[in-house]
N, CA and C atoms as an extended XYZ file, in Angstrom:
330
Properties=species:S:1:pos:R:3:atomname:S:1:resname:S:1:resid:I:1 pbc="F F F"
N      -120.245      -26.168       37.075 N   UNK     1
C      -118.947      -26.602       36.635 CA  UNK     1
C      -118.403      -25.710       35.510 C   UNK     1
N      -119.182      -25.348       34.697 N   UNK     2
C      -118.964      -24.546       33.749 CA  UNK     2
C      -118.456      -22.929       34.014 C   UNK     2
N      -118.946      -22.905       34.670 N   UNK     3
C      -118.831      -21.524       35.573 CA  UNK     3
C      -116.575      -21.533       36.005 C   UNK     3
N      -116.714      -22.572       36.778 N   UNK     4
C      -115.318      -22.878       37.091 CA  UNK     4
C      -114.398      -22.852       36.290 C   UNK     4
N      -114.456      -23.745       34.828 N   UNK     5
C      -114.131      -23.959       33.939 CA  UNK     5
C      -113.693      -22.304       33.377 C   UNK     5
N      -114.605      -21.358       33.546 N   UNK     6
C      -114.959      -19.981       32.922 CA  UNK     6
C      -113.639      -19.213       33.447 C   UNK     6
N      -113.838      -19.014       34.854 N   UNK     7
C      -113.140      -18.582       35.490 CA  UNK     7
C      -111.404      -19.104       35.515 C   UNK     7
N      -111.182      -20.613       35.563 N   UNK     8
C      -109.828      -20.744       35.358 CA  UNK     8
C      -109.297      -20.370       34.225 C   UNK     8
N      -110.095      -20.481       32.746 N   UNK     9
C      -109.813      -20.209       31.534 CA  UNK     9
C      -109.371      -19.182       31.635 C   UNK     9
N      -109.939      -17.831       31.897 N   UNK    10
C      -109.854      -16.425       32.488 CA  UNK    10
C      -108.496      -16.140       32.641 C   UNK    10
N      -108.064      -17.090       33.884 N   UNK    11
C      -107.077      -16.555       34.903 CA  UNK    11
C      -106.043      -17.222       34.048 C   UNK    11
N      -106.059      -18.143       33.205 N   UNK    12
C      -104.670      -18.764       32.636 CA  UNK    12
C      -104.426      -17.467       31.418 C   UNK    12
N      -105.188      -17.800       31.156 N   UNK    13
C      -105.245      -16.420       29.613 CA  UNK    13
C      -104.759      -15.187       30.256 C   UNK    13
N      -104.978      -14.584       31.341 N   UNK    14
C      -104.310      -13.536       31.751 CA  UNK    14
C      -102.552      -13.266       32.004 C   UNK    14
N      -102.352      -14.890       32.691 N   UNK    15
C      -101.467      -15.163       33.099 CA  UNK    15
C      -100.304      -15.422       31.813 C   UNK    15
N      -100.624      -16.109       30.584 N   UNK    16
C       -99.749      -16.430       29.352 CA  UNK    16
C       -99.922      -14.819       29.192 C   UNK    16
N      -101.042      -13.944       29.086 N   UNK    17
C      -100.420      -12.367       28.405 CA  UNK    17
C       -99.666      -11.980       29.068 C   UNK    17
N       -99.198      -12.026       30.258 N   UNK    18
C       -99.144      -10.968       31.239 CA  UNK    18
C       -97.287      -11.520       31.245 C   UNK    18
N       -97.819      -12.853       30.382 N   UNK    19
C       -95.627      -13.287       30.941 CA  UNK    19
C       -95.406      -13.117       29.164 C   UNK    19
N       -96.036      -12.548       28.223 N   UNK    20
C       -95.559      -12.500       26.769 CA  UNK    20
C       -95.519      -10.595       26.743 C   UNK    20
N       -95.962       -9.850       27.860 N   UNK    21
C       -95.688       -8.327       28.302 CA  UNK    21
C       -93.764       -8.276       28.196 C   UNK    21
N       -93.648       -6.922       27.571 N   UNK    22
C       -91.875       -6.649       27.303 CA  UNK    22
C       -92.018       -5.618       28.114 C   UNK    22
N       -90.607       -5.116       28.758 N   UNK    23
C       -90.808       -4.011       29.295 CA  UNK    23
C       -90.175       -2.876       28.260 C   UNK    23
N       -90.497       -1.712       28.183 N   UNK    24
C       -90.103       -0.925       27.581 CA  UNK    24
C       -89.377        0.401       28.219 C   UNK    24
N       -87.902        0.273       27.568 N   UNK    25
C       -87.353        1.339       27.900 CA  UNK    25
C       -86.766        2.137       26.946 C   UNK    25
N       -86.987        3.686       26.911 N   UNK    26
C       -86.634        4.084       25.485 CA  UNK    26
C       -85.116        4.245       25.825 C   UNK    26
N       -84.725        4.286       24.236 N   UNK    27
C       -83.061        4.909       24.348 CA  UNK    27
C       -83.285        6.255       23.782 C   UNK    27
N       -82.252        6.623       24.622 N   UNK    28
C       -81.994        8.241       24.298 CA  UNK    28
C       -80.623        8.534       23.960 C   UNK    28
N       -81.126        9.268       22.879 N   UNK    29
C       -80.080        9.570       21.813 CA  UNK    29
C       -78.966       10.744       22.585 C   UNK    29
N       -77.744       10.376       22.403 N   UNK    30
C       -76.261       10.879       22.654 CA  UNK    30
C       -75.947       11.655       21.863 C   UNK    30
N       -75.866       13.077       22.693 N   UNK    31
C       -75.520       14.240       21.582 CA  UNK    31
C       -74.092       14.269       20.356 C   UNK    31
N       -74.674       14.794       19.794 N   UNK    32
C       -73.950       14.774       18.845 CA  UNK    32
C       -73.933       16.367       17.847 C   UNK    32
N       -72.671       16.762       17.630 N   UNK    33
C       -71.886       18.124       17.080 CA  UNK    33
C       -71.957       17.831       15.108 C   UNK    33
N       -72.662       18.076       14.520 N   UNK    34
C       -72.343       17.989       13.349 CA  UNK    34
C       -71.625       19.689       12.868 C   UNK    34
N       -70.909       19.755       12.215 N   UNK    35
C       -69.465       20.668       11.870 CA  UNK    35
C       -69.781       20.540       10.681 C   UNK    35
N       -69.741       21.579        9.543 N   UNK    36
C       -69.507       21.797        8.182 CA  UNK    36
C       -68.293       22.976        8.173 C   UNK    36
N       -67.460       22.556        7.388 N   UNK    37
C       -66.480       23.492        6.773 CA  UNK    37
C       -67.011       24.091        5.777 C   UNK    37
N       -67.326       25.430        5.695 N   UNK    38
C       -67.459       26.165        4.346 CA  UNK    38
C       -66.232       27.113        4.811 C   UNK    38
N       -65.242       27.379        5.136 N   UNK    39
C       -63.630       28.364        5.146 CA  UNK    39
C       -63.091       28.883        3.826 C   UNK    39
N       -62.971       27.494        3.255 N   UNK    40
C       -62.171       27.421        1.473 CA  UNK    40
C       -60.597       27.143        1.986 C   UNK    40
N       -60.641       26.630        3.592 N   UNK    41
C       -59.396       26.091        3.566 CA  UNK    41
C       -59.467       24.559        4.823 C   UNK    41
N       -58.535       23.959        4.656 N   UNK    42
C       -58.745       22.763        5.452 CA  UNK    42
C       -58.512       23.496        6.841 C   UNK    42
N       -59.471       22.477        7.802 N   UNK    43
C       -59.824       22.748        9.340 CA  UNK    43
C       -58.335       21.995       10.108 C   UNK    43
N       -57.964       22.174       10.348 N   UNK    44
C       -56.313       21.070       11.039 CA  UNK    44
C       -56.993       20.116       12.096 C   UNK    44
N       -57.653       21.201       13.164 N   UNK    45
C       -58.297       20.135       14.391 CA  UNK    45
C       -59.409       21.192       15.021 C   UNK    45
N       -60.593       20.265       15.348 N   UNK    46
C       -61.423       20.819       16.375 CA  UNK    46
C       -61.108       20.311       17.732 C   UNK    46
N       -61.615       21.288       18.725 N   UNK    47
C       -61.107       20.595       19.955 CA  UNK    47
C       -62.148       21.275       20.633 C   UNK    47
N       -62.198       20.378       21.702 N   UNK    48
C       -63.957       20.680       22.548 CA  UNK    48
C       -63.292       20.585       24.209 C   UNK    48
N       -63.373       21.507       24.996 N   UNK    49
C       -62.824       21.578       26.517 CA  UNK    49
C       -64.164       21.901       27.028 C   UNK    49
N       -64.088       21.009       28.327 N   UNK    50
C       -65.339       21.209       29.306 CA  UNK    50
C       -65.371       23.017       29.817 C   UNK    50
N       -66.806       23.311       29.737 N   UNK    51
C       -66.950       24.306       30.495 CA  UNK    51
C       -66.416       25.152       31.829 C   UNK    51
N       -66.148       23.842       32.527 N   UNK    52
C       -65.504       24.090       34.313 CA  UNK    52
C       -63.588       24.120       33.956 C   UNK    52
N       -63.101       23.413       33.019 N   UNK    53
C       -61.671       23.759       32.714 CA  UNK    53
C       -61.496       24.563       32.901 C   UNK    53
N       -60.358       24.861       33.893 N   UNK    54
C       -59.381       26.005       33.775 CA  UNK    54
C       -58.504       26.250       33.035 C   UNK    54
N       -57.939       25.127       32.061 N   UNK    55
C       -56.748       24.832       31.615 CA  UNK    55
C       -57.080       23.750       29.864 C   UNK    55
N       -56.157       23.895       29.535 N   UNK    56
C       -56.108       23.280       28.392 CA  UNK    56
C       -55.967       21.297       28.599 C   UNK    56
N       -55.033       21.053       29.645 N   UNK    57
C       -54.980       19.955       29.944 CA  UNK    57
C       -55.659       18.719       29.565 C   UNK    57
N       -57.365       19.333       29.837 N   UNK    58
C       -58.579       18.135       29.378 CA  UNK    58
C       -58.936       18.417       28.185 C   UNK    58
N       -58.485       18.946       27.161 N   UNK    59
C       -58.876       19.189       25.994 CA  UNK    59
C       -58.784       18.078       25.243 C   UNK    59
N       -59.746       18.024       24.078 N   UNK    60
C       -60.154       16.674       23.636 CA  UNK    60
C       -60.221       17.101       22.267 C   UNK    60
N       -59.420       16.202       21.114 N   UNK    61
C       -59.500       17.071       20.000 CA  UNK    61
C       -60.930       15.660       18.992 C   UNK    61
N       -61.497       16.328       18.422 N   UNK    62
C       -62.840       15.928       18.450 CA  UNK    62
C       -62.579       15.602       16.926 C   UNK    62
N       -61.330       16.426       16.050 N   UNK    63
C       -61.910       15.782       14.924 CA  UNK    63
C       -60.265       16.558       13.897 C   UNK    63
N       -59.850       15.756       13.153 N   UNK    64
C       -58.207       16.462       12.227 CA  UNK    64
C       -58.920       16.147       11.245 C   UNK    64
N       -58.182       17.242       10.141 N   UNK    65
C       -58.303       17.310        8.501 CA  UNK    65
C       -59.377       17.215        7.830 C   UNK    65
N       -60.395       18.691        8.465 N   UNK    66
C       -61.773       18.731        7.689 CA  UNK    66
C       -61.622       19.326        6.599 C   UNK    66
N       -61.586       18.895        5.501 N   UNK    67
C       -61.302       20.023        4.464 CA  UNK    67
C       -62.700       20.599        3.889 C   UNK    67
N       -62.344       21.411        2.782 N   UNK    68
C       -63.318       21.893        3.059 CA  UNK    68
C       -64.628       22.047        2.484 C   UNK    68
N       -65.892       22.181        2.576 N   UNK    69
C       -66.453       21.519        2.012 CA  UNK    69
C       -67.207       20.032        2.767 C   UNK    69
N       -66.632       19.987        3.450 N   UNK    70
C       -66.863       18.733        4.360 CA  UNK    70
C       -67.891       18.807        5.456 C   UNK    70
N       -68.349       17.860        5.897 N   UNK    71
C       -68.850       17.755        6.786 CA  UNK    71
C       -68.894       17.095        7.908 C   UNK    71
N       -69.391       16.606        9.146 N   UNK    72
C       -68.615       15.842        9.976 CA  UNK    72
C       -69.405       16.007       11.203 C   UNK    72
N       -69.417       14.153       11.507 N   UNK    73
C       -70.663       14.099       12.692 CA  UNK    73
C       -70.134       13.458       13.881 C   UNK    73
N       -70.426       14.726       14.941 N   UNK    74
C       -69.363       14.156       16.157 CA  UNK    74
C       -69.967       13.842       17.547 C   UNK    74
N       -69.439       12.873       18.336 N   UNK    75
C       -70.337       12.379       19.465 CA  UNK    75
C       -69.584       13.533       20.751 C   UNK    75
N       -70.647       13.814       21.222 N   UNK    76
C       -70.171       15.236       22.092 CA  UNK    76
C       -69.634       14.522       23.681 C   UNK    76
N       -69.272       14.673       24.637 N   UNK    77
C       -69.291       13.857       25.354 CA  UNK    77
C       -69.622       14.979       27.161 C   UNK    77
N       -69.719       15.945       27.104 N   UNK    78
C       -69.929       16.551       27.951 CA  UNK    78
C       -70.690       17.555       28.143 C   UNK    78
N       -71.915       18.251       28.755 N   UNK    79
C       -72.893       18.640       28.830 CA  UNK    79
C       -72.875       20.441       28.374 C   UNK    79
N       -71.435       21.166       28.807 N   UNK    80
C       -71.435       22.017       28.262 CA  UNK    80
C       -69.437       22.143       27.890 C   UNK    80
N       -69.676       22.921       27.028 N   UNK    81
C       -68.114       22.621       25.948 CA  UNK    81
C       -68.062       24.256       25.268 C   UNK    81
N       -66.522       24.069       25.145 N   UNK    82
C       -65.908       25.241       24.379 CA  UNK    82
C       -65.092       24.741       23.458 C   UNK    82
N       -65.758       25.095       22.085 N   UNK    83
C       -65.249       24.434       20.959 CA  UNK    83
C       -64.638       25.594       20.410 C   UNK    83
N       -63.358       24.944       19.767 N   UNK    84
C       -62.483       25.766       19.010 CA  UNK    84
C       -61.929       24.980       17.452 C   UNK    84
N       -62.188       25.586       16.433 N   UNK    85
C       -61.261       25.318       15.214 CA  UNK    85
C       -60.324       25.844       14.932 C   UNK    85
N       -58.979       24.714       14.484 N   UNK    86
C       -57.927       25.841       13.846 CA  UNK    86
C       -57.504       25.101       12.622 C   UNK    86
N       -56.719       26.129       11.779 N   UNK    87
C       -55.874       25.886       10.690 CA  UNK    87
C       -54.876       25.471       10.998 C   UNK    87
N       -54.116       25.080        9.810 N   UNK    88
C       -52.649       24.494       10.001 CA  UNK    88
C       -51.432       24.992       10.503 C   UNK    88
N       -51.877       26.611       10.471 N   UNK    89
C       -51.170       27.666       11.378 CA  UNK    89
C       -51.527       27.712       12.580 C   UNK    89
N       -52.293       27.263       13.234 N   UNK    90
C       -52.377       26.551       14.737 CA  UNK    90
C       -53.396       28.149       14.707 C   UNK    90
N       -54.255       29.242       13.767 N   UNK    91
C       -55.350       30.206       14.317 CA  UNK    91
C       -56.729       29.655       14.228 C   UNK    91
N       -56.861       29.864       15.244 N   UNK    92
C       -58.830       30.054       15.802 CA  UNK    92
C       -59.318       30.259       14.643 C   UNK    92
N       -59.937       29.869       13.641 N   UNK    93
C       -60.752       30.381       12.550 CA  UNK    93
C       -62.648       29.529       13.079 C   UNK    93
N       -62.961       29.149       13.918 N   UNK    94
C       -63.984       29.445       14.292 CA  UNK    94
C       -63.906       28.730       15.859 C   UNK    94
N       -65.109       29.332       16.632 N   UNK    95
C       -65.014       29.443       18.170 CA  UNK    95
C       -66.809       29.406       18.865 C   UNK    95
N       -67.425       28.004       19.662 N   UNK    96
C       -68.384       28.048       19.767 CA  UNK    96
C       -68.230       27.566       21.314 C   UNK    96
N       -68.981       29.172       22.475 N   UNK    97
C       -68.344       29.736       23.774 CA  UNK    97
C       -69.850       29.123       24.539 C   UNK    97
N       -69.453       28.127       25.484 N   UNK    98
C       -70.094       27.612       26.312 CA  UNK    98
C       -72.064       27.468       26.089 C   UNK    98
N       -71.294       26.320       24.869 N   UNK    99
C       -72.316       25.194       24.225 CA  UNK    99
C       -73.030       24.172       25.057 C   UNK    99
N       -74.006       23.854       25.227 N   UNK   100
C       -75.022       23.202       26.261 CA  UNK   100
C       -75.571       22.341       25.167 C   UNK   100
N       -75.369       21.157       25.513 N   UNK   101
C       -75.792       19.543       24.260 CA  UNK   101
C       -77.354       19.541       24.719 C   UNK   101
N       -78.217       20.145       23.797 N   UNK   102
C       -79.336       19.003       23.096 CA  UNK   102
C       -78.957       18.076       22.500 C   UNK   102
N       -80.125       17.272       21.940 N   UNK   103
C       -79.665       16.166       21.098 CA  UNK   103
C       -78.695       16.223       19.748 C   UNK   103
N       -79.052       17.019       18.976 N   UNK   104
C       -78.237       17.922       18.081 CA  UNK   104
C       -77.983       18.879       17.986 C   UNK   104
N       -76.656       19.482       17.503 N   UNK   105
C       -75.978       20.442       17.155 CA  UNK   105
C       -75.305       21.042       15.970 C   UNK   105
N       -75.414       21.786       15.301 N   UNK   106
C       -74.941       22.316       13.995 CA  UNK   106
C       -74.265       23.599       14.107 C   UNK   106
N       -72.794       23.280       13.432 N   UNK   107
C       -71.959       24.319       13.816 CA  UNK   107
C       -71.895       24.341       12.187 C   UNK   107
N       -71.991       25.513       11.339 N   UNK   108
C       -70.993       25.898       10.336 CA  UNK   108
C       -69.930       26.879       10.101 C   UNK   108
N       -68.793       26.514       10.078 N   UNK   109
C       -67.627       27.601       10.200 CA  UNK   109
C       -67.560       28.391        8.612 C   UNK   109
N       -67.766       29.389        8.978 N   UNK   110
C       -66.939       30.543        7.756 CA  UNK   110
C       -65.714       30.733        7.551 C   UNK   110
């Protein structure tokens, strides 16, 4: 009898661990563009266009009025990108040419 006793004990005890088991799924972290202005003048807008663009159309402006000195942490949203900064005179003062997202990214503009 004891024996029986042994064995159901066993099988219940398995059964309470086995339903207090979580499943585990990791999260994975969403790239992200961190940008420092060192220029010595304010950034107007960054803007990030998919790789396959032909055109300006899908352009996505990612971030206005970095001044300078600043820094700035941005959620990337597409796997490869052509990032452009300009001044308030609407010039390119920095340009980063078909960028591929790891988890992080560090751009500093001169």
């Amino acid at each position: 009898m004891t024996k029986t006793y042994s064995f159901l004990f066993l099988g219940l005890s398995l059964l309470v661990l086995s339903s207090c088991a979580e499943t585990y799924s990791p999260n994975i972290k969403a790239p992200e563009l961190t940008v420092v202005n060192s220029t010595g003048e304010t950034i107007d807008r960054i803007v990030e266009r998919s790789c396959e663009a032909n055109d300006d159309s899908n352009d996505r402006v990612l971030a206005r009025e970095l001044k300078t000195g600043r820094s700035l942490v941005i959620p990337l949203a597409v796997t490869c990108s052509n990032l452009e900064a300009f001044n308030k005179e609407g010039r390119v003062i920095g340009r980063q040419a078909e960028v591929s997202t790891p988890p992080d990214l560090y751009w500093q503009i001169y």
